[in-house]
Tab-separated table of C-alpha atoms and ligand atoms in Angstrom:
chain	number	residue	atom	x	y	z
A	14	MET	CA	0.000	0.000	0.000
A	15	THR	CA	1.395	3.437	-0.892
A	16	THR	CA	1.046	6.213	1.641
A	17	GLN	CA	-0.758	9.242	0.337
A	18	LEU	CA	1.533	12.252	0.310
A	19	ALA	CA	0.390	15.623	1.588
A	20	ILE	CA	3.567	17.422	0.594
A	21	SER	CA	6.445	16.394	-1.594
A	22	VAL	CA	9.497	18.500	-2.255
A	23	ARG	CA	11.876	17.329	-4.977
A	24	GLY	CA	15.341	18.521	-5.848
A	25	MET	CA	14.976	22.001	-4.434
A	26	THR	CA	18.030	24.216	-4.798
A	27	LYS	CA	18.334	27.852	-3.776
A	28	ARG	CA	21.335	30.164	-3.952
A	29	PHE	CA	21.710	33.581	-2.426
A	30	GLY	CA	24.694	34.980	-4.306
A	31	ASP	CA	27.618	32.755	-3.375
A	32	THR	CA	25.660	30.993	-0.628
A	33	LEU	CA	24.158	27.659	-1.550
A	34	ALA	CA	21.330	27.826	1.010
A	35	LEU	CA	19.614	24.659	-0.188
A	36	ASP	CA	21.176	21.919	-2.288
A	37	ASN	CA	18.932	19.413	-4.055
A	38	PHE	CA	16.624	19.138	-1.049
A	39	SER	CA	13.805	16.566	-1.138
A	40	ILE	CA	11.272	15.399	1.446
A	41	GLU	CA	8.019	13.469	1.411
A	42	VAL	CA	5.384	14.187	4.046
A	43	PRO	CA	2.448	11.771	4.332
A	44	ILE	CA	-1.032	13.075	5.176
A	45	GLY	CA	-1.533	13.390	8.938
A	46	SER	CA	2.183	13.312	9.614
A	47	ILE	CA	4.146	15.592	11.923
A	48	PHE	CA	7.418	16.200	10.127
A	49	GLY	CA	10.262	17.836	12.056
A	50	LEU	CA	12.959	19.722	10.213
A	51	LEU	CA	16.132	19.898	12.265
A	52	GLY	CA	19.306	21.733	11.430
A	53	THR	CA	22.119	23.890	12.681
A	54	ASN	CA	21.874	27.687	12.462
A	55	GLY	CA	21.863	28.784	8.845
A	56	ALA	CA	21.304	25.198	7.645
A	57	GLY	CA	18.531	26.211	5.251
A	58	LYS	CA	15.306	25.403	7.127
A	59	THR	CA	13.634	28.778	6.663
A	60	THR	CA	14.774	28.842	3.041
A	61	ALA	CA	13.195	25.411	2.523
A	62	PHE	CA	9.880	26.620	3.966
A	63	LYS	CA	9.877	29.787	1.895
A	64	CYS	CA	10.683	27.936	-1.315
A	65	MET	CA	8.026	25.302	-0.572
A	66	LEU	CA	5.409	28.026	-0.185
A	67	GLY	CA	6.518	30.157	-3.113
A	68	LEU	CA	7.596	32.975	-0.795
A	69	ALA	CA	11.107	32.652	-2.228
A	70	ARG	CA	11.834	31.497	-5.753
A	71	ALA	CA	13.805	28.257	-5.836
A	72	ASP	CA	16.471	28.030	-8.546
A	73	SER	CA	15.260	24.516	-9.264
A	74	GLY	CA	13.030	21.858	-7.793
A	75	THR	CA	9.325	21.362	-7.276
A	76	THR	CA	6.871	21.253	-4.391
A	77	GLU	CA	3.539	19.511	-4.609
A	78	PHE	CA	0.639	19.586	-2.191
A	79	GLU	CA	-1.607	16.534	-2.580
A	80	GLY	CA	0.188	15.791	-5.843
A	81	ALA	CA	-0.315	19.213	-7.458
A	82	PRO	CA	1.607	22.486	-7.472
A	83	LEU	CA	0.666	25.129	-4.926
A	84	THR	CA	-2.267	27.291	-6.019
A	85	PRO	CA	-3.612	30.468	-4.354
A	86	ALA	CA	-6.761	28.508	-3.414
A	87	LEU	CA	-4.675	26.176	-1.267
A	88	PHE	CA	-3.737	29.051	1.042
A	89	GLU	CA	-7.276	28.815	2.433
A	90	ARG	CA	-6.324	25.379	3.804
A	91	LEU	CA	-2.725	26.155	4.654
A	92	THR	CA	-1.055	28.201	7.333
A	93	TYR	CA	2.526	29.381	7.608
A	94	VAL	CA	3.884	30.784	10.827
A	95	PRO	CA	7.272	32.377	10.155
A	96	GLU	CA	10.116	32.406	12.644
A	97	ARG	CA	9.452	36.084	13.341
A	98	PRO	CA	5.689	36.578	13.184
A	99	GLU	CA	4.597	39.606	11.208
A	100	LEU	CA	1.877	41.306	13.219
A	101	TYR	CA	0.512	44.846	13.237
A	102	GLY	CA	1.862	46.262	16.491
A	103	ASP	CA	-0.768	48.999	16.746
A	104	LEU	CA	-3.687	46.608	16.390
A	105	ARG	CA	-5.224	44.703	19.270
A	106	LEU	CA	-5.417	40.928	19.254
A	107	SER	CA	-9.205	41.298	18.760
A	108	ASP	CA	-8.509	43.315	15.578
A	109	HIS	CA	-6.155	40.627	14.297
A	110	LEU	CA	-8.817	38.022	14.956
A	111	GLU	CA	-11.368	40.094	13.035
A	112	LEU	CA	-8.925	40.438	10.121
A	113	THR	CA	-8.385	36.690	10.117
A	114	ARG	CA	-12.140	36.044	10.343
A	115	ARG	CA	-12.744	38.208	7.273
A	116	SER	CA	-9.880	36.622	5.331
A	117	TYR	CA	-10.574	32.940	5.993
A	118	LYS	CA	-13.870	31.173	5.370
A	119	ARG	CA	-12.720	28.427	7.697
A	120	TYR	CA	-12.187	30.769	10.671
A	121	ASP	CA	-13.535	29.160	13.821
A	122	ALA	CA	-14.421	31.650	16.574
A	123	SER	CA	-14.804	29.036	19.305
A	124	ARG	CA	-11.403	27.600	18.424
A	125	ALA	CA	-9.909	31.092	18.638
A	126	ALA	CA	-11.516	31.614	22.051
A	127	HIS	CA	-10.096	28.313	23.263
A	128	LEU	CA	-6.576	29.225	22.097
A	129	ILE	CA	-6.741	32.702	23.670
A	130	SER	CA	-7.650	31.137	26.972
A	131	LEU	CA	-5.028	28.379	26.611
A	132	PHE	CA	-2.247	30.926	26.025
A	133	SER	CA	-3.697	33.365	28.620
A	134	LEU	CA	-3.835	36.186	26.045
A	135	ASP	CA	-5.748	39.439	26.494
A	136	PRO	CA	-7.634	40.256	23.246
A	137	LYS	CA	-7.834	43.951	24.198
A	138	LYS	CA	-4.076	44.463	24.294
A	139	ARG	CA	-2.197	46.029	21.417
A	140	VAL	CA	-0.010	43.330	19.942
A	141	GLY	CA	3.051	45.595	19.869
A	142	LYS	CA	2.875	45.776	23.676
A	143	LEU	CA	3.022	42.004	24.110
A	144	SER	CA	6.166	40.070	25.020
A	145	LYS	CA	8.033	38.061	22.367
A	146	GLY	CA	6.542	34.818	23.658
A	147	GLN	CA	3.036	36.295	23.760
A	148	GLN	CA	3.445	37.482	20.170
A	149	SER	CA	4.416	33.947	19.147
A	150	ALA	CA	1.275	32.704	20.916
A	151	VAL	CA	-0.798	35.288	19.003
A	152	ALA	CA	0.657	34.107	15.685
A	153	LEU	CA	-0.178	30.495	16.545
A	154	THR	CA	-3.675	31.448	17.694
A	155	LEU	CA	-4.383	33.246	14.413
A	156	ALA	CA	-2.941	30.337	12.426
A	157	LEU	CA	-4.786	27.552	14.233
A	158	ALA	CA	-8.091	29.449	14.358
A	159	THR	CA	-8.360	28.951	10.591
A	160	ARG	CA	-8.505	25.167	11.067
A	161	PRO	CA	-5.724	24.538	8.529
A	162	GLU	CA	-5.080	21.186	6.880
A	163	PHE	CA	-1.431	22.006	6.177
A	164	LEU	CA	0.671	23.732	8.823
A	165	VAL	CA	4.168	24.970	8.088
A	166	LEU	CA	5.650	26.316	11.279
A	167	ASP	CA	9.125	27.809	11.584
A	168	GLU	CA	10.231	27.358	15.206
A	169	PRO	CA	6.669	27.648	16.533
A	170	ALA	CA	7.589	27.269	20.206
A	171	SER	CA	10.530	29.641	20.199
A	172	GLY	CA	10.247	32.227	22.958
A	173	LEU	CA	7.430	30.352	24.703
A	174	ASP	CA	7.652	29.301	28.345
A	175	PRO	CA	7.740	25.558	29.132
A	176	VAL	CA	3.994	25.442	29.843
A	177	ASN	CA	3.131	27.029	26.503
A	178	GLN	CA	5.757	24.976	24.689
A	179	ARG	CA	3.957	21.895	25.910
A	180	ASN	CA	0.630	23.452	24.923
A	181	VAL	CA	1.955	23.956	21.397
A	182	LEU	CA	3.186	20.369	21.169
A	183	ASP	CA	-0.147	19.054	22.380
A	184	LEU	CA	-1.933	21.265	19.861
A	185	LEU	CA	0.215	19.975	17.008
A	186	ILE	CA	-0.311	16.362	18.034
A	187	GLY	CA	-4.062	17.024	18.257
A	188	GLU	CA	-4.160	18.692	14.834
A	189	ALA	CA	-2.326	15.762	13.230
A	190	ALA	CA	-4.630	13.281	14.958
A	191	GLY	CA	-7.483	15.176	13.270
A	192	GLY	CA	-5.840	14.655	9.856
A	193	ALA	CA	-3.776	17.838	9.468
A	194	THR	CA	-0.255	17.601	8.078
A	195	ILE	CA	2.423	19.516	9.909
A	196	VAL	CA	5.958	20.463	8.946
A	197	PHE	CA	7.837	22.350	11.607
A	198	SER	CA	11.358	23.310	12.539
A	199	SER	CA	12.770	23.573	16.017
A	200	HIS	CA	16.088	23.707	17.799
A	201	GLN	CA	14.427	21.978	20.776
A	202	ILE	CA	15.252	18.409	19.856
A	203	GLY	CA	13.278	17.034	22.800
A	204	GLN	CA	10.157	18.694	21.436
A	205	VAL	CA	10.730	17.288	17.982
A	206	GLU	CA	11.318	13.839	19.449
A	207	ARG	CA	8.072	14.088	21.389
A	208	ALA	CA	5.873	15.364	18.581
A	209	ALA	CA	7.324	14.326	15.226
A	210	ASP	CA	6.821	10.944	13.605
A	211	ARG	CA	9.327	11.805	10.864
A	212	VAL	CA	12.340	14.060	10.676
A	213	ALA	CA	14.798	15.405	8.177
A	214	ILE	CA	18.149	16.748	9.278
A	215	ILE	CA	19.623	19.466	7.150
A	216	HIS	CA	23.176	20.742	7.402
A	217	ARG	CA	24.727	23.449	5.260
A	218	GLY	CA	21.860	23.219	2.801
A	219	ILE	CA	22.133	19.452	2.390
A	220	LYS	CA	19.742	16.888	3.806
A	221	VAL	CA	22.033	14.566	5.733
A	222	LEU	CA	19.376	12.188	7.095
A	223	ASP	CA	15.654	11.613	7.073
A	224	GLY	CA	13.224	8.933	8.140
A	225	GLU	CA	10.716	7.811	10.714
A	226	VAL	CA	11.814	8.791	14.206
A	227	ASP	CA	11.142	5.356	15.729
A	228	ARG	CA	13.056	3.586	12.971
A	229	LEU	CA	16.032	5.955	13.214
A	230	LYS	CA	16.151	5.470	16.970
A	231	ALA	CA	15.927	1.697	16.692
A	232	ASP	CA	18.733	1.605	14.125
A	233	GLU	CA	21.534	2.194	16.599
A	234	LYS	CA	22.489	1.704	20.254
A	235	VAL	CA	24.897	3.720	22.316
A	236	VAL	CA	27.467	1.828	24.374
A	237	GLU	CA	28.604	4.307	27.001
A	238	ALA	CA	31.453	3.633	29.437
A	239	THR	CA	33.318	5.701	32.003
A	240	PHE	CA	36.860	4.992	33.224
A	241	ASP	CA	38.928	6.005	36.259
A	242	ASP	CA	41.338	7.785	33.936
A	243	ASP	CA	41.150	8.951	30.347
A	244	ALA	CA	39.095	6.560	28.244
A	245	PRO	CA	41.441	4.103	26.500
A	246	SER	CA	41.370	3.325	22.806
A	247	VAL	CA	39.856	-0.017	21.958
A	248	ASN	CA	41.953	-1.897	19.452
A	249	GLY	CA	40.259	-2.194	16.106
A	250	LEU	CA	36.914	-0.956	17.396
A	251	ALA	CA	36.631	1.824	14.858
A	252	SER	CA	37.151	-0.584	11.993
A	253	ASP	CA	34.241	-2.744	13.207
A	254	ALA	CA	31.598	-2.336	10.484
A	255	SER	CA	28.826	-2.045	13.076
A	256	VAL	CA	30.477	0.917	14.819
A	257	ARG	CA	29.266	4.152	13.265
A	258	ARG	CA	31.106	6.609	15.454
A	259	ILE	CA	33.270	6.705	18.565
A	260	VAL	CA	33.455	9.667	20.879
A	261	ARG	CA	36.151	9.885	23.573
A	262	ALA	CA	35.846	12.840	25.938
A	263	GLY	CA	38.079	12.573	29.006
A	264	ARG	CA	36.905	9.577	31.030
A	265	LEU	CA	33.901	8.972	28.809
A	266	LEU	CA	33.813	6.592	25.860
A	267	ARG	CA	30.736	6.415	23.685
A	268	ALA	CA	30.343	4.046	20.748
A	269	PHE	CA	27.368	4.294	18.414
A	270	VAL	CA	26.614	0.794	17.174
A	271	ARG	CA	24.337	-0.294	14.380
A	272	GLY	CA	22.441	-3.532	15.020
A	273	ASP	CA	23.503	-5.892	17.834
A	274	SER	CA	25.714	-4.091	20.337
A	275	THR	CA	26.653	-7.140	22.466
A	276	SER	CA	30.119	-7.785	21.044
A	277	VAL	CA	31.090	-4.102	21.204
A	278	ALA	CA	29.838	-3.896	24.814
A	279	ASN	CA	31.861	-7.022	25.653
A	280	ARG	CA	35.037	-5.601	24.128
A	281	ILE	CA	34.693	-2.362	26.051
A	282	SER	CA	33.795	-4.270	29.199
A	283	ALA	CA	37.104	-6.184	28.916
A	284	LEU	CA	38.903	-2.869	29.522
A	285	ARG	CA	37.364	-2.782	33.013
A	286	PRO	CA	35.400	0.457	32.842
A	287	LYS	CA	33.994	2.042	35.979
A	288	SER	CA	30.532	1.890	34.477
A	289	LEU	CA	29.058	0.580	31.248
A	290	ARG	CA	25.581	1.102	29.882
A	291	VAL	CA	23.879	0.242	26.627
A	292	LEU	CA	21.381	2.965	25.794
A	293	ASP	CA	18.804	3.546	23.117
A	294	GLN	CA	19.862	6.279	20.800
A	295	ASN	CA	17.830	9.448	21.182
A	296	LEU	CA	17.093	12.063	18.556
A	297	GLU	CA	19.819	14.332	19.884
A	298	ASP	CA	22.412	11.577	19.289
A	299	ILE	CA	21.012	11.038	15.810
A	300	PHE	CA	21.178	14.752	15.075
A	301	LEU	CA	24.726	15.209	16.378
A	302	ASN	CA	25.956	12.138	14.508
A	303	ALA	CA	24.301	13.207	11.271
A	304	VAL	CA	25.789	16.690	11.521
A	305	ALA	CA	29.207	15.267	12.378
A	306	ALA	CA	28.963	12.891	9.421
A	307	GLY	CA	27.935	15.839	7.282
A	308	ASP	CA	31.092	17.595	8.391
A	309	GLY	CA	33.086	14.598	7.252
A	310	GLU	CA	33.797	13.352	10.763
A	311	SER	CA	33.191	9.770	9.798
A	312	VAL	CA	34.286	6.389	11.037
A	313	ALA	CA	37.296	6.759	8.761
A	314	ARG	CA	38.524	9.606	10.917
A	315	ALA	CA	37.752	7.705	14.101
A	316	THR	CA	39.822	4.834	12.693
A	317	ALA	CA	42.772	7.149	12.287
A	318	LEU	CA	42.355	8.437	15.841
A	319	GLU	CA	41.997	4.964	17.266
A	320	GLY	CA	45.146	3.830	15.460
K	423	LIG	P1	18.289	29.290	11.778
K	423	LIG	O1	18.150	27.987	12.479
K	423	LIG	O2	19.479	30.057	12.273
K	423	LIG	O3	17.031	30.104	11.739
K	423	LIG	P2	17.914	28.331	9.014
K	423	LIG	O4	18.204	26.875	8.945
K	423	LIG	O5	16.482	28.734	9.010
K	423	LIG	O6	18.699	28.968	10.243
K	423	LIG	P3	18.158	29.965	6.610
K	423	LIG	O7	17.539	31.203	7.178
K	423	LIG	O8	17.353	29.172	5.661
K	423	LIG	O9	18.684	29.005	7.782
K	423	LIG	O10	19.517	30.397	5.903
K	423	LIG	C1	20.274	29.496	5.089
K	423	LIG	C2	21.450	30.238	4.517
K	423	LIG	O11	20.990	31.170	3.527
K	423	LIG	C3	22.258	31.063	5.517
K	423	LIG	O12	23.614	30.978	5.158
K	423	LIG	C4	21.728	32.463	5.332
K	423	LIG	O13	22.721	33.411	5.648
K	423	LIG	C5	21.401	32.488	3.852
K	423	LIG	N1	20.270	33.383	3.547
K	423	LIG	C6	18.989	33.221	3.940
K	423	LIG	N2	18.208	34.208	3.453
K	423	LIG	C7	19.022	35.022	2.729
K	423	LIG	C8	18.823	36.211	1.973
K	423	LIG	N3	17.617	36.765	1.847
K	423	LIG	N4	19.899	36.768	1.368
K	423	LIG	C9	21.125	36.208	1.475
K	423	LIG	N5	21.383	35.076	2.167
K	423	LIG	C10	20.357	34.495	2.796
């Protein structure tokens, strides 16, 4: 059975002068999916969103929504919340809501009221007088009040307190459960891990990894050992095909192992570490490894270090 795609981006490339902001970037987002876009600063996430939505002109590549190019009519069903929300500072939240109501047939007043209460916003206040976090909450309120089917959110929880960050995550999970498709970026990897079912990791304009979060996490284990003194090198460990990466930092040795980690754990155990644990890989490990691999810090280099 083929999964129906809500969004597909193929071969998108975008240059700004000498900067290759996005290099042959492709993703596929199934309907009802929460897709997290992770990347270092300046990796190209915002550029990807803008090119997907036609807000910046890609040099090459295509984006399709439900198998067809973006049309103005689709904006009725789509919402984009940029990293820095563009709001009219002199208008009150109630004015913004009225503007949104007039612009979107799908505007849902009871939904808006629920979101205002959830984020503890005062509709009478001028938006320019609100804090950065409150302005982010306003942008999300306006976006979600239109009951969108496609949500593209650039760091939606940035500037929000932990309570509201959790509120946003719960909202996104709820929207996806109702059939909406969400693509969002965040530097809060824990949030992405909690909410997203799929991720793509982008580094210096290049997608270095993508896939289902559960599958990526299951792919590798982390064998983590501490020693009384500096962590020793383990003969031949780096040339073991199952070892993806080795990190030695002072007394700590960490080996990222694909598949069965038993033999690697046994070899490290033979060096009599103070402690040894085999952990599931989390999304932060996956991100750091993908970025390191993108930088060319591969097993080959670890081999050289290990001797
Ligand atoms: P961050 O996490 O810091 O928000 P990002 O992943 O969203 O970063 P982008 O804003 O997409 O990154 O930027 C990608 C690259 O393109 C950067 O090198 C940036 O300097 C460059 N860039 C983005 N917009 C422009 C522009 N309008 N003109 C020139 N260069 C730009």
